[in-house]
Short mmCIF file of C-alpha atoms and ligand atoms in Angstrom, two decimals:
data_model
loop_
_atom_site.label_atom_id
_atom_site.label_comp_id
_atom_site.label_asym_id
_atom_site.label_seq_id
_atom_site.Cartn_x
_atom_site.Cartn_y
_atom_site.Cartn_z
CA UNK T 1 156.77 114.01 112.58
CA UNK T 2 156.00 111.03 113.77
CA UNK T 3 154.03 111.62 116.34
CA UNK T 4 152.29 114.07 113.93
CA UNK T 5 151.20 111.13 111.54
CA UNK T 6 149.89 109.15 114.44
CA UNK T 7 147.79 111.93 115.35
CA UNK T 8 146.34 112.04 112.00
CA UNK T 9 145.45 108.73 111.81
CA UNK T 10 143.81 108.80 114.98
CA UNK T 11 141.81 111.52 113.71
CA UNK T 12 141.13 110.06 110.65
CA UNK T 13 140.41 106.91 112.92
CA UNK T 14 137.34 109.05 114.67
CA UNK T 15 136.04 110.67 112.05
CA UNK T 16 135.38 106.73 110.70
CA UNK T 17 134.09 105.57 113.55
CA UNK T 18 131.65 108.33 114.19
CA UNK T 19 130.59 108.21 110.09
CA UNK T 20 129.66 104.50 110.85
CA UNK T 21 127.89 105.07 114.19
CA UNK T 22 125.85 107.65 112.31
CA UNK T 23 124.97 104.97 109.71
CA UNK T 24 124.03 102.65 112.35
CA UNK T 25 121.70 105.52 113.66
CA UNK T 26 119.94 106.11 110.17
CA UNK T 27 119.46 102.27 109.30
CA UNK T 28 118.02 101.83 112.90
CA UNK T 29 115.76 104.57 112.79
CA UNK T 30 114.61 103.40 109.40
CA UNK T 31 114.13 99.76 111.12
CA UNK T 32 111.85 101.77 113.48
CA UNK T 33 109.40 102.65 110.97
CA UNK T 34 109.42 99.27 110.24
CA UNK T 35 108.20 98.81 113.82
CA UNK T 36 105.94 101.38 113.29
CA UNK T 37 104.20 99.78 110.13
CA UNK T 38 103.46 96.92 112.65
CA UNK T 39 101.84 98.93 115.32
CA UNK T 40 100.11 100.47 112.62
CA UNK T 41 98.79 97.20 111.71
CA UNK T 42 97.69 95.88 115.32
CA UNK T 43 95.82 99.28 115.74
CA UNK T 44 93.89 97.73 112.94
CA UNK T 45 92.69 94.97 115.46
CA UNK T 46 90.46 97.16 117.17
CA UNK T 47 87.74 96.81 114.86
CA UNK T 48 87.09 93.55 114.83
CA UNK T 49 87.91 92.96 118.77
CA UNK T 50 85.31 95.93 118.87
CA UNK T 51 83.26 93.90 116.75
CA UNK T 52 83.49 90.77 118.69
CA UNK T 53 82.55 92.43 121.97
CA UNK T 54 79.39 94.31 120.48
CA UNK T 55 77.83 90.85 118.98
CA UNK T 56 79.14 89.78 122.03
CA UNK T 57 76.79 91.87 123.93
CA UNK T 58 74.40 91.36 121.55
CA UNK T 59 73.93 87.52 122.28
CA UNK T 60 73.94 88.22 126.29
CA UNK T 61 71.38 90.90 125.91
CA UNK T 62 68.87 88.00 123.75
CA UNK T 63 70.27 85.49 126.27
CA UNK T 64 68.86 87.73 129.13
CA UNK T 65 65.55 88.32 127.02
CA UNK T 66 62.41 86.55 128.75
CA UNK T 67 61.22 85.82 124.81
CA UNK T 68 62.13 82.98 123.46
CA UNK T 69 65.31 82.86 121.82
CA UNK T 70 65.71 82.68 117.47
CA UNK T 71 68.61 79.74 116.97
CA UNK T 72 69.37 80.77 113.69
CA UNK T 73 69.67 84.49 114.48
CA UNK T 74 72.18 83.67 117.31
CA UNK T 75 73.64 81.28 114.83
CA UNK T 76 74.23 84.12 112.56
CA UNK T 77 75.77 86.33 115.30
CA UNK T 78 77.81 83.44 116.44
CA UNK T 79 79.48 83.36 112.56
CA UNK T 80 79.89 87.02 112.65
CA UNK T 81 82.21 86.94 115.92
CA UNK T 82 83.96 83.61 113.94
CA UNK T 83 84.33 85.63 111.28
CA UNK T 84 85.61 88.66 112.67
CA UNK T 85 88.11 86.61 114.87
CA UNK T 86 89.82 85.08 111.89
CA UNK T 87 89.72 88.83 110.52
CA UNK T 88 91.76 89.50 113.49
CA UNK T 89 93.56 86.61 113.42
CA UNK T 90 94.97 87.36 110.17
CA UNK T 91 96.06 90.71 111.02
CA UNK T 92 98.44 89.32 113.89
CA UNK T 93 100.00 87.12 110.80
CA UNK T 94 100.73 89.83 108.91
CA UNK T 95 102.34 91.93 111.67
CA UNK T 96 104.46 88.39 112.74
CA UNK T 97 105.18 88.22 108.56
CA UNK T 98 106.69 91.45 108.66
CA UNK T 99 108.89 91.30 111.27
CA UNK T 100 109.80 88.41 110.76
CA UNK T 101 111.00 89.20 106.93
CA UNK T 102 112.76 92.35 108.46
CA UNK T 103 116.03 89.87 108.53
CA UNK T 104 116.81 89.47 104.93
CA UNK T 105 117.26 86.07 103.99
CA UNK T 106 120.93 87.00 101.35
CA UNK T 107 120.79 84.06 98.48
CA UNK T 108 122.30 83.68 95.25
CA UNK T 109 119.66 85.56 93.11
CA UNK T 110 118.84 85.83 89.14
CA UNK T 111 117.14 89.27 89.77
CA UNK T 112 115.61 89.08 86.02
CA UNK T 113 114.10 86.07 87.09
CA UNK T 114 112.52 87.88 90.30
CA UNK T 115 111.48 90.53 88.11
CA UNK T 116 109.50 89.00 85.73
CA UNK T 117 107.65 87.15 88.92
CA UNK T 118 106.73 90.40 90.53
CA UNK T 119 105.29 91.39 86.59
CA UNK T 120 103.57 88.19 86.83
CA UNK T 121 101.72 88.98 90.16
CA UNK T 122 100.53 92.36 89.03
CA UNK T 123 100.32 91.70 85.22
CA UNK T 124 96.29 91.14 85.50
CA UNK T 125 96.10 94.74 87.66
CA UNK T 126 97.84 96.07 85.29
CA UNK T 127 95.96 95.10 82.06
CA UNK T 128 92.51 96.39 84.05
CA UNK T 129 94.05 99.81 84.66
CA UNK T 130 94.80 100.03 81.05
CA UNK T 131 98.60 99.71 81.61
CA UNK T 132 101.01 98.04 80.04
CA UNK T 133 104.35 96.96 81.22
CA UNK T 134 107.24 96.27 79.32
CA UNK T 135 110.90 95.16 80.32
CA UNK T 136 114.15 94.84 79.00
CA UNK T 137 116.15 93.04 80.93
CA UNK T 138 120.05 92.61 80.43
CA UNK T 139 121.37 89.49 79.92
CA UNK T 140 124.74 89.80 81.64
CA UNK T 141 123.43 90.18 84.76
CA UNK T 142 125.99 88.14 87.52
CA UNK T 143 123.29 86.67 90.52
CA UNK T 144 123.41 89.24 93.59
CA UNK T 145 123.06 87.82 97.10
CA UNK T 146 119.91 88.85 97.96
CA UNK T 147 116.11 88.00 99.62
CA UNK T 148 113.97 87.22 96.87
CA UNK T 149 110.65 88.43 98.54
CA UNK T 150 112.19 91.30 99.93
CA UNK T 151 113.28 91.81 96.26
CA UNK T 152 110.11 91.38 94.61
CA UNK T 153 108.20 93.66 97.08
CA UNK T 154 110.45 96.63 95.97
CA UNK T 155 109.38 96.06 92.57
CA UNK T 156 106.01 95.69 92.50
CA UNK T 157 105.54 98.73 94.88
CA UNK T 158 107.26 100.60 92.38
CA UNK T 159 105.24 99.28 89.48
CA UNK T 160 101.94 100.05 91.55
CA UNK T 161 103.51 103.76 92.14
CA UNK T 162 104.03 104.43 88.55
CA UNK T 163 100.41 103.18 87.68
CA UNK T 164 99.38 105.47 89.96
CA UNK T 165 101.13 108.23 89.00
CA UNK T 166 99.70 107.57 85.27
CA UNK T 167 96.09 107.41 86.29
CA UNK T 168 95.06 110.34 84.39
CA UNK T 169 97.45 109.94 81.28
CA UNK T 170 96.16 109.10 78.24
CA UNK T 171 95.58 105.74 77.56
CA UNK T 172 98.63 105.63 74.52
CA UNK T 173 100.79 107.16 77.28
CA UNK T 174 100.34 104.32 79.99
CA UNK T 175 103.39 102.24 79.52
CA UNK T 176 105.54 100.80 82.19
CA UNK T 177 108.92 100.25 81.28
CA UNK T 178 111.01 98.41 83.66
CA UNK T 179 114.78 97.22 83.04
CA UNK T 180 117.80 95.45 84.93
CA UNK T 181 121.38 96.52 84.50
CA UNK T 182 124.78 95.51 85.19
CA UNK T 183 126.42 98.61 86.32
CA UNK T 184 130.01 98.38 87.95
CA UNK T 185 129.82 96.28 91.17
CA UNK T 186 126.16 96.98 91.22
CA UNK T 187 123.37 95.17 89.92
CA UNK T 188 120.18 97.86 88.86
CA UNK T 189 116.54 97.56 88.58
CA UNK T 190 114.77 100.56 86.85
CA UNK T 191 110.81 101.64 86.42
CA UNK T 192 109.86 104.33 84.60
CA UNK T 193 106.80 105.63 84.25
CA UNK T 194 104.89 109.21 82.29
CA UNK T 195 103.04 110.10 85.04
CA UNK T 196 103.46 113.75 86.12
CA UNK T 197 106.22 113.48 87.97
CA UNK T 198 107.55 114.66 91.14
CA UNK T 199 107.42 118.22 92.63
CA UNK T 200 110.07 119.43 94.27
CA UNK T 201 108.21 120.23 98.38
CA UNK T 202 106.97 116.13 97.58
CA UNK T 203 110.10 114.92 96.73
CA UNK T 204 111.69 115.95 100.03
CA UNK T 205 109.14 114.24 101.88
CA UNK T 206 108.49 111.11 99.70
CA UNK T 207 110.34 108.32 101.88
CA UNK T 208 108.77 109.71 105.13
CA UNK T 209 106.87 106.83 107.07
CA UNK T 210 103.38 107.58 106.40
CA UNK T 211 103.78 109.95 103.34
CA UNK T 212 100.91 109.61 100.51
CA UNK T 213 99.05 112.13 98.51
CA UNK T 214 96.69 109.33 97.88
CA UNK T 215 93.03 109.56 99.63
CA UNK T 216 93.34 105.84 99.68
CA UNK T 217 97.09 105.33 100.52
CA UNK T 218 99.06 104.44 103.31
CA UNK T 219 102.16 106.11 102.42
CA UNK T 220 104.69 103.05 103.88
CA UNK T 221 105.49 102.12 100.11
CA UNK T 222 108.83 103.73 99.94
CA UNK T 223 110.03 104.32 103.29
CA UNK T 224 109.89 100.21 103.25
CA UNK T 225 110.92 99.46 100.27
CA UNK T 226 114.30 101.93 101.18
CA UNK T 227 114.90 100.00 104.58
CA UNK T 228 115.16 96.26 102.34
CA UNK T 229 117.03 98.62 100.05
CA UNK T 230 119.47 99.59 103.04
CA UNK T 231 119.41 96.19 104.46
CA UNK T 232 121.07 94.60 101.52
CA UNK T 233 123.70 97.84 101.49
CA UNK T 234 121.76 99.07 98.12
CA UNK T 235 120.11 101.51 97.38
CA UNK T 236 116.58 103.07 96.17
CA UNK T 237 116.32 106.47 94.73
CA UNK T 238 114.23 108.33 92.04
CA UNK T 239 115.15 110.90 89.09
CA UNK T 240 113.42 113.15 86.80
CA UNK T 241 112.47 111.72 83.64
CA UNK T 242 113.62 113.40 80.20
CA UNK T 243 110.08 113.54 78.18
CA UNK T 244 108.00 113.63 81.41
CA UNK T 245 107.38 111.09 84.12
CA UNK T 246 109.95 109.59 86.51
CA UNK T 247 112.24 106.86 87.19
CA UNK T 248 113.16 104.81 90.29
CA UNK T 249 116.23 103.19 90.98
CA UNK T 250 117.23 100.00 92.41
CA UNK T 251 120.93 99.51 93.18
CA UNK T 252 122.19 96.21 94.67
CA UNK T 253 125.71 95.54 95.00
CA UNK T 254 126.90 92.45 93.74
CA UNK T 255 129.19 91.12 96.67
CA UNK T 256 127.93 90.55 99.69
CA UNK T 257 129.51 93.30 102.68
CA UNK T 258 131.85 91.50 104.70
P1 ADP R 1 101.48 105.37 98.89
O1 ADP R 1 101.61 104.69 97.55
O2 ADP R 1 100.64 104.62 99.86
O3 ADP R 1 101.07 106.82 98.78
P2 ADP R 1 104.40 105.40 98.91
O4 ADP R 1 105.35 105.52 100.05
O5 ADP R 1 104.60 104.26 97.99
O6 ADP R 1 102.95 105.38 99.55
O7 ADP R 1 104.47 106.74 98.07
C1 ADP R 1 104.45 108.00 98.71
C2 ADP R 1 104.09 109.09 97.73
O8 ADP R 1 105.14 109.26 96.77
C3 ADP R 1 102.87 108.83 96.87
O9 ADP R 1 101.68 109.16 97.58
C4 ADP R 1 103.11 109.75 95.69
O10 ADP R 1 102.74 111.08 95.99
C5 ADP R 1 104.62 109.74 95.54
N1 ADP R 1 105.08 108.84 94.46
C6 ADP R 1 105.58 107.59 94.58
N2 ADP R 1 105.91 107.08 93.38
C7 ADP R 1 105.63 108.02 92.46
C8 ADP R 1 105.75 108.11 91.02
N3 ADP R 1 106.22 107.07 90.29
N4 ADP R 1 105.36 109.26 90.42
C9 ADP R 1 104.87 110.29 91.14
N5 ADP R 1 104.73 110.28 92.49
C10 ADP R 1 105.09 109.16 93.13
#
């Protein structure tokens, strides 16, 4: 029988190996869209290259005129290309931002503390959209090795979500509630919101790259937010809320993977 238990464990052996290369395959794919964001991002330098080259034009054109030339109107063109190249400029930062924060940097982290930072930076937005945001976070939360940014991103894209998602609620109804937990080996960060919830043909899709039912969204949110998610062997994921609304969870395990 021997030879009958090696077999198995060979088998058992494969099966493994091809689970984890399957893994590898999601999380790259995922790290793809990431890539994808970025080109999305330099495709947003063609307007103000395009820019550029039509006051560019512009100037030769007066420059070739036989009337005499107006200084401060080709002063004024010149500080439209100047501004339009920053404009530009700062696009190519935020691609080299991103991919550059695609490595998480794993530290000792007091996730309450990161928590109440990411409230801070969209407390104001909040209080204009008639929100309100309260938390409740636990106090025997252990520190998770994690990248704080990365962290904080998560949460206030899931903040913004559930604003969304409450846009048309009544004003009484616009609360926030976000909370931290100590669950097993994992360290959670919840946000709830009464918006109206998820349908079931938009839930499928919601973590696609480029998925938004918002005129004005991009629809990178989540699919992001679930690659940091993956990167720190966590994970993101949403239920249905009892009383209405919905609720997305963070999970982040508290030891680092070997
Ligand atoms: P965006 O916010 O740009 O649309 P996201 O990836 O963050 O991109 O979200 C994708 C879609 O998921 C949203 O357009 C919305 O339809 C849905 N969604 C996300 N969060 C919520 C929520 N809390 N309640 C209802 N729908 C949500």
């Amino acid at each position: 029988w021997m030879g009958s238990v090696l077999d198995i464990t060979e088998e058992k052996r494969a099966r493994e190996q091809a689970r984890q290369q399957e893994e590898r395959l999601q999380q790259s794919s995922r790290l793809i869209t990431m890539g994808e964001m970025a080109s999305t991002l330099a495709h947003e330098l063609n307007q103000p290259l395009a820019a550029i080259a039509s006051y560019n034009s512009g100037c030769i054109n007066r420059l070739h005129d036989a009337q005499p030339i107006d200084r401060r109107e080709l002063l004024d063109i010149h500080e439209r290309i100047a501004r339009q190249a920053q404009r530009a400029g700062e696009i190519i930062r935020r691609v080299h931002d991103f991919v550059r924060r695609s490595e998480p940097k794993r530290e000792p982290l007091d996730l309450n503390a990161v928590i109440r930072d990411a409230i801070g930076l969209i407390e104001a937005d909040a209080r204009k959209r008639g929100m309100r945001i309260r938390s409740e976070l636990a106090d025997d939360l252990p520190q998770v090795p994690a990248d704080a940014v990365m962290i904080e991103q998560i949460v206030v894209n899931l903040v913004r979500n559930a604003m969304d998602a409450m846009r048309d609620e009544a004003p009484a109804a616009r609360i926030i509630e976000v909370r931290s937990a100590h669950e097993g080996r994992f360290a959670t960060v919840s946000v709830a919101d009464r918006g109206a919830g998820i349908p079931d043909e938009i839930a499928a899709r919601l973590f696609e790259p480029f998925f938004t039912t918002k005129s004005e969204g991009m629809g990178m949110g989540l699919n992001i937010c679930r690659s940091i998610a993956e990167l720190h062997h966590g994970r993101l994921g949403f239920e249905v809320r009892a009383g209405g609304g919905t609720i997305f969870t963070l999970s982040l395990p508290l030891d680092s993977p070997a």
